[in-house]
Structure formats: structure tokens, C-alpha cells
Short mmCIF file of C-alpha atoms (C1' of nucleotides) in Angstrom, two decimals:
data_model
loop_
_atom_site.label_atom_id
_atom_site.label_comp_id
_atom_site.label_asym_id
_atom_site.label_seq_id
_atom_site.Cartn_x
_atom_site.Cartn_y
_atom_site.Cartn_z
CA UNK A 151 136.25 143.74 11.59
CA UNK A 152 136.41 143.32 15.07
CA UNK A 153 139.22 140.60 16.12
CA UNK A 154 138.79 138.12 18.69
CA UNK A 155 139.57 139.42 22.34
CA UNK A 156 142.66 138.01 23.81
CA UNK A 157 144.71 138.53 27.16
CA UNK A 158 148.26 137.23 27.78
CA UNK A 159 147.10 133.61 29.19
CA UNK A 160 144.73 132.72 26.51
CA UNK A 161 145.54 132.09 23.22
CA UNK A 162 142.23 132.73 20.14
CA UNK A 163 142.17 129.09 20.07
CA UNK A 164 141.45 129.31 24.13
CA UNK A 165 138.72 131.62 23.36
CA UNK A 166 137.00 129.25 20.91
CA UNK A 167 137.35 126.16 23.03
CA UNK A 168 136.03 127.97 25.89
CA UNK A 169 132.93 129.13 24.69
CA UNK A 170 132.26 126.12 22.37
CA UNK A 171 132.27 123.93 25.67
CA UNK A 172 129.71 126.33 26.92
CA UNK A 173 127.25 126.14 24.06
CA UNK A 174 128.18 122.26 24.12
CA UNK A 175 127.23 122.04 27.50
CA UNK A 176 124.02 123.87 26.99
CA UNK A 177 122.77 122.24 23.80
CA UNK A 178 124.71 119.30 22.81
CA UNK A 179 127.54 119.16 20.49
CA UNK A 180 125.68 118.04 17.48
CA UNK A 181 123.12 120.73 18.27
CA UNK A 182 125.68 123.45 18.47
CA UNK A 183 126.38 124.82 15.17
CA UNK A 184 129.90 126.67 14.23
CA UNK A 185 127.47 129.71 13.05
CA UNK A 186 126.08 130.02 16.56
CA UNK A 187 129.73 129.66 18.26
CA UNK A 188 131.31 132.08 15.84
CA UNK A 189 128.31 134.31 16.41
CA UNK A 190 129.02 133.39 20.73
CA UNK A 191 132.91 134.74 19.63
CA UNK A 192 131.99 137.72 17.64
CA UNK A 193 133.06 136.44 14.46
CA UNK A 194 132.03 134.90 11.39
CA UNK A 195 131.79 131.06 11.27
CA UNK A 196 134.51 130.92 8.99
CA UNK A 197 137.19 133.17 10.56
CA UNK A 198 137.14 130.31 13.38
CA UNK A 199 139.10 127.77 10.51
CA UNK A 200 142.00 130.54 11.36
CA UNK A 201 142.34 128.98 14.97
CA UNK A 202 140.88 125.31 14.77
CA UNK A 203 140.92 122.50 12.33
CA UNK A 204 137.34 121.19 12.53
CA UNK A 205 134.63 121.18 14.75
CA UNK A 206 135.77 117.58 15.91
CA UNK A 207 139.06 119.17 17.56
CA UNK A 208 137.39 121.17 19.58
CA UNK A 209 135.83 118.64 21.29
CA UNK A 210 138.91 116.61 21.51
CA UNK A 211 140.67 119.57 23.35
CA UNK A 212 138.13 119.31 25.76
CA UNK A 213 137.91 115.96 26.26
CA UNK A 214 141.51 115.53 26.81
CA UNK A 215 142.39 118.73 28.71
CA UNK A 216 140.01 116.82 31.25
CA UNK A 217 140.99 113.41 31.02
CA UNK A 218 144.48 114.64 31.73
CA UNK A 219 143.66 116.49 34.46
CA UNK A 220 141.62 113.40 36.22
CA UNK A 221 144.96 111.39 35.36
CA UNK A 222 147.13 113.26 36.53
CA UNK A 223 145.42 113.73 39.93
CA UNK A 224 144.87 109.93 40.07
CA UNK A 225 148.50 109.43 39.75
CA UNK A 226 149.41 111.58 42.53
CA UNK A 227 146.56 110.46 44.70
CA UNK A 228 148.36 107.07 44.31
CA UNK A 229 151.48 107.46 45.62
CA UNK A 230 150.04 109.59 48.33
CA UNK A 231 150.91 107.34 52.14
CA UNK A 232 147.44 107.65 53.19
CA UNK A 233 145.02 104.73 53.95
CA UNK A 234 142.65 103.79 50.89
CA UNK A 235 139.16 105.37 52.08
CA UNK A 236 141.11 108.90 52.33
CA UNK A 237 142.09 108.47 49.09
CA UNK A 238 138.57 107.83 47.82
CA UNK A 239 137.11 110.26 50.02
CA UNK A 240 140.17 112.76 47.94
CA UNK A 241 139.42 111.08 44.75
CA UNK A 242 135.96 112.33 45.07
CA UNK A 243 136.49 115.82 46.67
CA UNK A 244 138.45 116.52 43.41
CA UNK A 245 135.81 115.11 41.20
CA UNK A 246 133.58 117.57 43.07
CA UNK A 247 135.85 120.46 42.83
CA UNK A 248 136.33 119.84 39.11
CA UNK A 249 132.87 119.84 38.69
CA UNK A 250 132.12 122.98 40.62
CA UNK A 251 134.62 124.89 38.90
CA UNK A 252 135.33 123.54 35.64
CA UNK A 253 131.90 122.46 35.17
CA UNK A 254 131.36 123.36 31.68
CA UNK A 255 134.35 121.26 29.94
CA UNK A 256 133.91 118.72 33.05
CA UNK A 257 130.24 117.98 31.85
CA UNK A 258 131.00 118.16 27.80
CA UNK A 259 133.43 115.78 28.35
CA UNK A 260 131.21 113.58 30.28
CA UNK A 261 128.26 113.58 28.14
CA UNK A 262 129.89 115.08 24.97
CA UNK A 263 132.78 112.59 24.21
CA UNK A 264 130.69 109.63 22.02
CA UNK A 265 130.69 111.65 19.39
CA UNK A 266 134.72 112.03 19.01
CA UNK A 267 135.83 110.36 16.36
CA UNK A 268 138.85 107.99 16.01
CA UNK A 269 141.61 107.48 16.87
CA UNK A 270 140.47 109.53 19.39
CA UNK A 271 137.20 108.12 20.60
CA UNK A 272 139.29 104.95 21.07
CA UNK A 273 141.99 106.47 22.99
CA UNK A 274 139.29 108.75 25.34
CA UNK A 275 137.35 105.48 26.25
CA UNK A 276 140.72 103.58 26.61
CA UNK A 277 141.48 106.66 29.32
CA UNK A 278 138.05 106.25 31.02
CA UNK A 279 138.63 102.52 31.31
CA UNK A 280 141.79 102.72 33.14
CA UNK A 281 140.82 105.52 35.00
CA UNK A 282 137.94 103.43 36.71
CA UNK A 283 140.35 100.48 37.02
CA UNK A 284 142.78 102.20 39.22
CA UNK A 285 139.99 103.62 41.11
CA UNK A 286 138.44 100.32 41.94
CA UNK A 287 141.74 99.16 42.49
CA UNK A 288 141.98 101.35 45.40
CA UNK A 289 138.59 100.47 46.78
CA UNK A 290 139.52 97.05 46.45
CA UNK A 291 142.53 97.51 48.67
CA UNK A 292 140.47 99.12 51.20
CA UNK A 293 137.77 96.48 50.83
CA UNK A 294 141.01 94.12 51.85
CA UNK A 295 142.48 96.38 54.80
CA UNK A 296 138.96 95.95 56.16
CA UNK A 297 137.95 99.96 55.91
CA UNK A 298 135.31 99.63 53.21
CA UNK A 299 132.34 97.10 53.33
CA UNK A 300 132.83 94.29 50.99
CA UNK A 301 130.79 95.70 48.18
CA UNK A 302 131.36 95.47 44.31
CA UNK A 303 134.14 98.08 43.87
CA UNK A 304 133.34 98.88 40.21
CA UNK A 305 129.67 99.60 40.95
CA UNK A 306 131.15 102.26 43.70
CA UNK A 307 133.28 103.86 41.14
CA UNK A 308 130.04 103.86 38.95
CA UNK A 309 127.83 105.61 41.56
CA UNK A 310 130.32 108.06 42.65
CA UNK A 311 131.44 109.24 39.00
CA UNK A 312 127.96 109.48 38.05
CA UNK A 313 126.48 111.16 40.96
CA UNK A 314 129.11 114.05 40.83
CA UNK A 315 127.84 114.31 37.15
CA UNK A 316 124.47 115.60 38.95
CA UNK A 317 126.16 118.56 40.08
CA UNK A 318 125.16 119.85 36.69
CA UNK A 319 121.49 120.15 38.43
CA UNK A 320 122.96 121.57 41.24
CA UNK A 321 124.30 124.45 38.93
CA UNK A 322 120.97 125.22 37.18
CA UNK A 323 119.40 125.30 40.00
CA UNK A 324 117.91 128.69 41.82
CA UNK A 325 117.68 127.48 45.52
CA UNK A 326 121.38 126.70 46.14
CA UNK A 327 123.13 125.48 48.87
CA UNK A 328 126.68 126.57 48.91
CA UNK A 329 129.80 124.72 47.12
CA UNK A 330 131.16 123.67 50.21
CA UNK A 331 128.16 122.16 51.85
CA UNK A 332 127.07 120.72 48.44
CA UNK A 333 130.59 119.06 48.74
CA UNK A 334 130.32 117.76 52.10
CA UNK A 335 126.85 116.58 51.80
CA UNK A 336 127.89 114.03 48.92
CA UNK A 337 131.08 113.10 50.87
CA UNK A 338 128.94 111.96 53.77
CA UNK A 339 126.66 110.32 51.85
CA UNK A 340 128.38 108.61 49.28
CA UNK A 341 131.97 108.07 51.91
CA UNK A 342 129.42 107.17 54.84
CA UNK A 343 127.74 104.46 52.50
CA UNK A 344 130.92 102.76 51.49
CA UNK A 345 132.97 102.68 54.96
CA UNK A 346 132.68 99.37 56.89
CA UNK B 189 107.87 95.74 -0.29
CA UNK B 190 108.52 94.77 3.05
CA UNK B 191 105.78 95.32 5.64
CA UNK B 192 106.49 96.31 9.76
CA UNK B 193 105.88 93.22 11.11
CA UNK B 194 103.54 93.88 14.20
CA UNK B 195 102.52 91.54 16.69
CA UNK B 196 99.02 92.44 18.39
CA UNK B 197 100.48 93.93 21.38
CA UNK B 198 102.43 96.65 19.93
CA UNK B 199 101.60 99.20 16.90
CA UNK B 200 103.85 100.01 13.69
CA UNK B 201 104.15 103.18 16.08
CA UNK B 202 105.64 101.09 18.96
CA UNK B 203 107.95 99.44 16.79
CA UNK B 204 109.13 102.66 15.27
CA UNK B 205 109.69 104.62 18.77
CA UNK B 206 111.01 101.57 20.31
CA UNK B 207 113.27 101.48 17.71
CA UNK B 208 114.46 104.95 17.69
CA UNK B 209 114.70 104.79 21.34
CA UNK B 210 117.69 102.10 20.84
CA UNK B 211 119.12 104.59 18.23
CA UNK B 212 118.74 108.03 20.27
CA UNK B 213 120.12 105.85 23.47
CA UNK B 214 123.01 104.82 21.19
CA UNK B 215 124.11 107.84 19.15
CA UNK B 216 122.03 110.93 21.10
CA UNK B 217 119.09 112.66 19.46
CA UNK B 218 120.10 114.75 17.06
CA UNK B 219 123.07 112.05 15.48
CA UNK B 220 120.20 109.70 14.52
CA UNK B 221 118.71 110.60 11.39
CA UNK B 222 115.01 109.57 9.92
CA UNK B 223 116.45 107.73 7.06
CA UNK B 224 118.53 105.95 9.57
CA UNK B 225 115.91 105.02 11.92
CA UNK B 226 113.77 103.75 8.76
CA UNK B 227 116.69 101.68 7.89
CA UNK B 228 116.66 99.98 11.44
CA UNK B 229 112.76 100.02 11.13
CA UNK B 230 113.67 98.47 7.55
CA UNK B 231 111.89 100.94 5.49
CA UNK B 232 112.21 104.43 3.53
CA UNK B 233 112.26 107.26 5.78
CA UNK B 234 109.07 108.56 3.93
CA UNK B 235 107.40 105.81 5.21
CA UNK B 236 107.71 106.60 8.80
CA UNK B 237 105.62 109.65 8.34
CA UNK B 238 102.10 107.36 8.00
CA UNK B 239 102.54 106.63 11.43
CA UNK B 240 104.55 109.44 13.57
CA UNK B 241 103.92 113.32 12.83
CA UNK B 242 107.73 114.02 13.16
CA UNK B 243 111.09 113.33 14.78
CA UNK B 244 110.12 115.38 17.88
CA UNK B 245 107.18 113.09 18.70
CA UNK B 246 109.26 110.13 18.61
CA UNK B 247 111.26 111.91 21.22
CA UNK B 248 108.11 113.38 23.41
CA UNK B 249 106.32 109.89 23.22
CA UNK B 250 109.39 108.36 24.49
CA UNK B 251 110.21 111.11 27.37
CA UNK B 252 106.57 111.03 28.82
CA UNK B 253 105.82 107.48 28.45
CA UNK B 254 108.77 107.04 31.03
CA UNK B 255 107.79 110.67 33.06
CA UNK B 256 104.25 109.31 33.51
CA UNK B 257 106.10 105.54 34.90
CA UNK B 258 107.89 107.45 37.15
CA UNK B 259 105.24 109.77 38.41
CA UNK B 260 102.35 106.83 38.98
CA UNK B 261 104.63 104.89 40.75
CA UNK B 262 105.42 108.13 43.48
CA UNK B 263 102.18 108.69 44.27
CA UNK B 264 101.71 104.62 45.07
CA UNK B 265 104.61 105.03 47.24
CA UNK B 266 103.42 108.14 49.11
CA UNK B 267 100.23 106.45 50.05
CA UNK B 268 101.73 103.22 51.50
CA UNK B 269 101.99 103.41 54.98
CA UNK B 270 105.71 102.86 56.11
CA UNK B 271 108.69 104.47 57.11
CA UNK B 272 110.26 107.45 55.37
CA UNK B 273 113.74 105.46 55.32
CA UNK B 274 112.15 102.71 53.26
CA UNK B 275 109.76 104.55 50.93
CA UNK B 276 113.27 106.03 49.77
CA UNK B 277 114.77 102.33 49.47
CA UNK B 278 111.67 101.42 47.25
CA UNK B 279 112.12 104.47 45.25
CA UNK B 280 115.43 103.72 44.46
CA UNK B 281 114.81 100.23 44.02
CA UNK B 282 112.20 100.92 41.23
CA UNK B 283 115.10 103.33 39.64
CA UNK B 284 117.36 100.59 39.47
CA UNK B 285 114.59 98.27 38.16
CA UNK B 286 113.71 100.26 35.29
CA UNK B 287 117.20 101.17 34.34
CA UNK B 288 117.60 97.63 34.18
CA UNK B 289 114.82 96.47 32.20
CA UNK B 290 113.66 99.77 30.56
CA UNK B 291 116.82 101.02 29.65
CA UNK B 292 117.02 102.48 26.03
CA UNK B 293 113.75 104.19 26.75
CA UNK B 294 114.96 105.42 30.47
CA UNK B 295 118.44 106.80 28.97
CA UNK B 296 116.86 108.74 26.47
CA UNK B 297 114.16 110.47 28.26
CA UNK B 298 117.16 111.42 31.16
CA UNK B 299 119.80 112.68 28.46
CA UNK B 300 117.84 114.09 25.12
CA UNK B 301 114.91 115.63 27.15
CA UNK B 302 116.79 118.81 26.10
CA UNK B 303 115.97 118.61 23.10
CA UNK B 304 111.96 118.43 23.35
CA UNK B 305 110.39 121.13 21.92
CA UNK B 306 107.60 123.61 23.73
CA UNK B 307 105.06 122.95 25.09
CA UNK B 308 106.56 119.42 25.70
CA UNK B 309 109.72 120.94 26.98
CA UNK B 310 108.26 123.09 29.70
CA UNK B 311 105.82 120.24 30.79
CA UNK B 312 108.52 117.78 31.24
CA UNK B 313 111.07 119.97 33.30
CA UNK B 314 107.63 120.98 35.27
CA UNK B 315 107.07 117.03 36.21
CA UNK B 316 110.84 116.51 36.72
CA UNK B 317 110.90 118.99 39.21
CA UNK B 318 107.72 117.67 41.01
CA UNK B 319 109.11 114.53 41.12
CA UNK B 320 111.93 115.80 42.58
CA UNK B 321 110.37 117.82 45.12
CA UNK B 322 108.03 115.01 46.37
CA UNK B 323 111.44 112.73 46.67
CA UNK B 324 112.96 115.19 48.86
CA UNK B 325 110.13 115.65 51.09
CA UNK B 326 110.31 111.90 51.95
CA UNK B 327 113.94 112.58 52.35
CA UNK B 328 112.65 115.34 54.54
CA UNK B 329 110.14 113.61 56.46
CA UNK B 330 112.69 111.12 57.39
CA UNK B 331 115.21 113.50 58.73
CA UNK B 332 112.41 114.57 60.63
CA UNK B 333 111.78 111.38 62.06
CA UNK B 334 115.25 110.71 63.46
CA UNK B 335 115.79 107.61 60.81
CA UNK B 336 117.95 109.79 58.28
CA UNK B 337 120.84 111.81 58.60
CA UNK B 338 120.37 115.50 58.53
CA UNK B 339 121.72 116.43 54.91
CA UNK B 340 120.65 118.67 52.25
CA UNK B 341 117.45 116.53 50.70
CA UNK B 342 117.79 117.93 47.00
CA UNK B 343 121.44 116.89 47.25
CA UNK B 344 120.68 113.29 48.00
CA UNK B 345 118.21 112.97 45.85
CA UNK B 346 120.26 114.13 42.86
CA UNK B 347 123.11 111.70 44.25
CA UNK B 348 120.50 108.90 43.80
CA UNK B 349 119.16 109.86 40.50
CA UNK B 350 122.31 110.26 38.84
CA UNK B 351 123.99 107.18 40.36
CA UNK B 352 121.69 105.55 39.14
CA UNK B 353 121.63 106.60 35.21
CA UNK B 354 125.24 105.10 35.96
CA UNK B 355 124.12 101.72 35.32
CA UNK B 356 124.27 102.91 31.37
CA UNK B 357 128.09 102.19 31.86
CA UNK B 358 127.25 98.23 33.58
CA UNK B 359 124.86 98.01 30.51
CA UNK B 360 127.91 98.56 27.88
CA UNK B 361 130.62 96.94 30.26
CA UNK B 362 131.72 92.84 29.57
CA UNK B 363 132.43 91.68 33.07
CA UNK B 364 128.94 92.18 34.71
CA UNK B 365 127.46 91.26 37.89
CA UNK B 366 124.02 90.15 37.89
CA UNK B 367 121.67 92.59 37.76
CA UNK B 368 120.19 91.72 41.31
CA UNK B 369 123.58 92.08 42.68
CA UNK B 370 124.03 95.14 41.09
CA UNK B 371 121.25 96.69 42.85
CA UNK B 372 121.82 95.06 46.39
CA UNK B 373 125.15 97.18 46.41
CA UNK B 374 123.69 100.42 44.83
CA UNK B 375 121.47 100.03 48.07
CA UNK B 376 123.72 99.35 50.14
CA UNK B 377 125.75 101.55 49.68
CA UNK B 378 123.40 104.67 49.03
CA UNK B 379 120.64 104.14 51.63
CA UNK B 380 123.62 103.13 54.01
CA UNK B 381 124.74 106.60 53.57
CA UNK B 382 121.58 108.37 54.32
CA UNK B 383 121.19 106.60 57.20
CA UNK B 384 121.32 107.91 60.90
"C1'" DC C 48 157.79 153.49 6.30
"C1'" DT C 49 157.67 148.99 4.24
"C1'" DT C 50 157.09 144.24 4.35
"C1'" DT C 51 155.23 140.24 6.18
"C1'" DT C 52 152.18 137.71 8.85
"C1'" DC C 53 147.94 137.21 10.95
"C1'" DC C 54 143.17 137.28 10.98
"C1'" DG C 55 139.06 138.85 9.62
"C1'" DC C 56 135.56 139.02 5.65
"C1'" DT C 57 132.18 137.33 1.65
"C1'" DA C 58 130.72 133.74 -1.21
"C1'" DA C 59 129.91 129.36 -2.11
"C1'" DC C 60 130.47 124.16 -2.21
"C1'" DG C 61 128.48 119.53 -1.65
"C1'" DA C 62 126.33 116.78 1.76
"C1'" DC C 63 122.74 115.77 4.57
"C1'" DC C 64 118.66 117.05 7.16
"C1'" DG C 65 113.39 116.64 8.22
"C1'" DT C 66 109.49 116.58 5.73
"C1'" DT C 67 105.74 116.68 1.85
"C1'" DA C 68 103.35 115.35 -2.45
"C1'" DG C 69 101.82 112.08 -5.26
"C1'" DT C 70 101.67 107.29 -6.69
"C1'" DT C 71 101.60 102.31 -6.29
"C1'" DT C 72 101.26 98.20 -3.75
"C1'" DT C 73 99.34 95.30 -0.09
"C1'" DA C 74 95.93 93.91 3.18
"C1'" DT C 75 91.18 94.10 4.78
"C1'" DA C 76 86.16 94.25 4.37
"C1'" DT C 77 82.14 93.60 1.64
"C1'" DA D 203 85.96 89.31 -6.84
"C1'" DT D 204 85.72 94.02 -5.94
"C1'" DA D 205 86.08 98.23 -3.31
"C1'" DT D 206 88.30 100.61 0.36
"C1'" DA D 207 91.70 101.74 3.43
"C1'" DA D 208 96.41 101.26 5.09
"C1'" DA D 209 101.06 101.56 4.27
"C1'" DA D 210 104.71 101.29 1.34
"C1'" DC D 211 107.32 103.63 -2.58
"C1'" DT D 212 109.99 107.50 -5.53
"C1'" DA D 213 111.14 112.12 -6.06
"C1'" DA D 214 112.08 116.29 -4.50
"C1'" DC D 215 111.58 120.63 -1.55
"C1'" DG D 216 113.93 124.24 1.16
"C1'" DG D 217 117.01 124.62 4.80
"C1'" DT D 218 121.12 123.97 7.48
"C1'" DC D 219 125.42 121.90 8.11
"C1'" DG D 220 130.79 121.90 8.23
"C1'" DT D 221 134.17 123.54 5.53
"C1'" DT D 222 137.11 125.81 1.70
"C1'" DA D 223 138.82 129.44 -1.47
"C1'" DG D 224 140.19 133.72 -2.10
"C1'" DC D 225 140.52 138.46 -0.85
"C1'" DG D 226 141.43 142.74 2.01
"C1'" DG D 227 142.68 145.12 6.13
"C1'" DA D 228 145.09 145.37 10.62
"C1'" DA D 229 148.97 144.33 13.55
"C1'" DA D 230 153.77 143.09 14.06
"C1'" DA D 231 158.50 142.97 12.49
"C1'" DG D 232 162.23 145.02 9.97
#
DNA sequence: CTTTTCCGCTAACGACCGTTAGTTTTATAT
DNA sequence: ATATAAAACTAACGGTCGTTAGCGGAAAAG
């Protein structure tokens, strides 16, 4: 009987979470089955119902520990006095960051979050829609102040959010390049491509 | 006992993949069930099995059908004789294109190749990377030239590919530009960015 | 040391999965 | 009109799924 592992910052429930969004990541949440995850934890499949509700609220941890995160950045970004293409070019430096570091629960929420179910899938897609509003609204601005080339600001947003999601190549890959010069290759692409 | 209505250009098979192509797009892979897809096919799910040998050919006929698109149309582009800067504009013009018009079929062999089985699996992630290689070496070839930027070649070529799987999100979006519009400012602003 | 709480276990449930066997109906060819 | 082939049907298989009930041992609290 050999209990779950924990240290003082992570809770059983952390445990879980945590390697769920790695076998989500790697197969798919409706490929992942809470036999393989409780077998990933050292457990059996039904000492996980000690810790978590359902399989479901797993995924909605995840989701929402990263939408949260994303918000929360997007609300400081705003009030930040800087012009608007630094706060793109910032917008997407964290996007990349997240993705480098918190790439497994970045990605499962990415890919992972259709199969939420409401009121949560509702509420997640609500998030994701206002997220990308804000963000083209500060493309727009710069669009205005004459830094950024008059392009269709929600197809930027689009491009950017998506091409970070290839990172998740970059990770699998064997031939790396670095973090850092993965980072600054997209921002002079993608930054490059937008400013006027 | 109500037939598949076929036309003469496309099989009860056609109609069946095309149709589970709209359903994996929709709700992933493994969320779409046979008795479901013979329900949009407007049949039992017994049925389906006179014409398809299981779920997991639906799923390889789909993901090579749009492999072997992809692949014919490099090696037309690597023999025409132009610059390295616009080979890469036509490549990710034809992207766009088939994103556009091809799209259930497109999504689904980019996000539930994972779930191919071997040989199929191997084979697929074997073309992928080819095709990714031979992208790059354009990429390359144009650095080399002095009429694109020196970056990392992989990297832009996964910030193409992915930006471009973003157009799922214009696809399922209300206020939409036109579709050519759409793809003048994914140019723009990508090919912009690469170059010099 | 005793009590209580936590957390693991085994066993099993009903639902759904992909798929097969065998039969009947429909369309096609003679 | 009849024979053949194509494609639908019903029924059911073994397997896996997420989850629950109930029980026993280990850790924490007194």
C-alpha cells in the first residue's frame, strides 16, 4: 500500500493533475484512461476518487490554471505605459515562455479543452474569446499609432497563438536549438512581419 | 431500408470517410463513435463494415490522402525554377488554400495522426518529417541567397505550419473576412517576416 | 496508547466501445 | 423473370470505460 508521494508545495490532488496533463498531452484525453494515470501515480484507478471528483475535473483544473494565468498576464500587460508593438512583442514572449516551461498543461489546454463539459466548456471558450479580443485590441491601437502595418488584427492574434502552439514540435524534437534562440527566432519573425 | 446515396464520382467509401472526417474534425478521433458516424452516414453501424475494414482505416485513408496532397505538390514546387523567397510564398499559399477548402480532412490528418496505428503511424511521421526537411532547405537555400533573413529554418517552418492550422479558429468564428483576404495577411505578415 | 481521519485496496456496476456472424432486402445482370 | 451480387439489417460478442461501495491499514491528533 504504497501512498502517493507528496512534498510541502503539492498537494495529492497536484500530483494527479500533473501527471494526467502529461499522459493528456501525450495521448489525448479521451485516449488516456484513469487505469493508465493511476498506474502513472502508483496507485489503483480507484484510490484517485480520494483526491478528484471525475475525470472531467481534471481537465478543468488544467484548463483554468492556464487560462488564468494568460489573464492575468494580459491584464498587467495592459496597464503597462509602453507603446502597443512592445506589448505584443511581451504578449508573445510570455506565450513562448509558457509554452517552454509549462508546456504540458499549456498544450492540454490548447488542444484538450473541447471536450470539457458545461458550464465549463462555455465559460473556457467565453475566456478564449475575450482573451483574443483584448489582444487584437492592442494590435488595433498600434495599427492606429501607425507602428503595425494595417493588417487584419484578429488574423495576427490567430497566427501568433497558433504558431507558439508548434513549440510542441520543437519539444519532441532531437536536433534542438536552445529556448532562448527558439524564442527570439519567432519574435523576429512573427514581430518583424507585423511592424510597419 | 435506406440506401447511401452515391453519385458517380464518389464511393459509399467516400461518403463514409468524408463523413467521419467532419465528425473526427468536430469531436477528435476517439469521441466519435461507429454507431455515431453510421447515424450521420444514416445507417447501422454494422453496416459500415461492407465498405471500410475498421475505424483506423477511416483515419489512415483520411491522413494519407492529405500526406500524399501535400507531398506531390513539394516536389512540383522544387522543380519550378524561381526564387527560394517565393517557392516559400507558394508553399504557404497552397497551406492556406487547402485549409480553406479541404478543411475537415486537413484538421484531422494534423491533430488525430496520433492516433494511427503501425505501420501507418511510423510512415506518416516518416513523410511529415520529409516534408519538413525539404521546406527548410528552401528556407535554407534562401538564406543562402541573401533574400531571407538568417533564422533557424525548422523554426520558421513550424511557425508557418502551425499558423496556419489556425485558420480552424476563422472556420468556427462569425465575423469573417473573406477567405482571400485572409490569406493576403497570413502572407503578409509571415513571408514579411522572413524577409531580409 | 487510543481515537479519528485519511487514503489505499478489491470487487463490481452499468454503459458503451469496435467488431463479427448470420440473415434479409435491394439492385444489377442475364 | 430469375439468379447473383451488393448492401442493408438484427443480435450479440468480449473488452474497456468511468465510477461507486465497502473494507482495512497507516498516519495524525488527542
Amino acid at each position: 500500500m504504497a501512498r502517493i508521494k507528496v512534498d510541502e508545495h503539492s498537494s495529492r490532488k497536484d500530483i494527479i493533475v500533473s501527471k494526467a496533463a502529461s499522459l493528456f498531452r501525450e495521448k489525448g484525453y479521451k485516449a488516456t484512461s484513469m487505469r493508465e494515470l493511476a498506474d502513472a501515480v502508483g496507485v489503483e484507478a480507484a484510490s484517485l476518487y480520494n483526491h478528484i471528483h471525475s475525470k472531467t475535473e481534471i481537465l478543468h483544473v488544467i484548463c483554468f490554471n492556464v487560462a488564468n494565468r494568460f489573464m492575468s498576464h494580459m491584464e498587467s500587460i495592459e496597464l503597462e505605459n509602453v507603446s502597443a508593438i512592445v506589448k505584443v512583442e511581451k504578449l508573445l514572449r510570455f506565450h513562448i515562455k509558457e509554452m517552454l516551461h509549462q508546456y504540458e498543461e499549456v498544450y492540454v489546454s490548447d488542444r484538450e479543452w473541447k471536450h470539457l463539459t458545461d458550464p465549463y466548456l462555455s465559460n473556457f471558450q467565453n475566456q478564449r474569446r475575450t482573451y483574443r479580443k483584448r489582444f487584437a485590441a492592442i494590435i488595433e491601437k498600434g495599427i492606429a499609432a501607425g507602428e503595425i502595418k494595417s493588417i487584419d488584427a484578429p488574423t495576427a492574434v490567430l497566427i501568433m497563438l497558433h504558431a507558439v502552439s508548434g513549440i510542441e514540435s520543437w519539444h519532441r524534437s532531437t536536433a534542438k536549438i536552445s529556448g532562448k534562440e527558439l524564442e527570439e527566432n519567432m519574435v523576429t519573425i512573427m514581430v518583424d512581419g507585423l511592424r510597419k
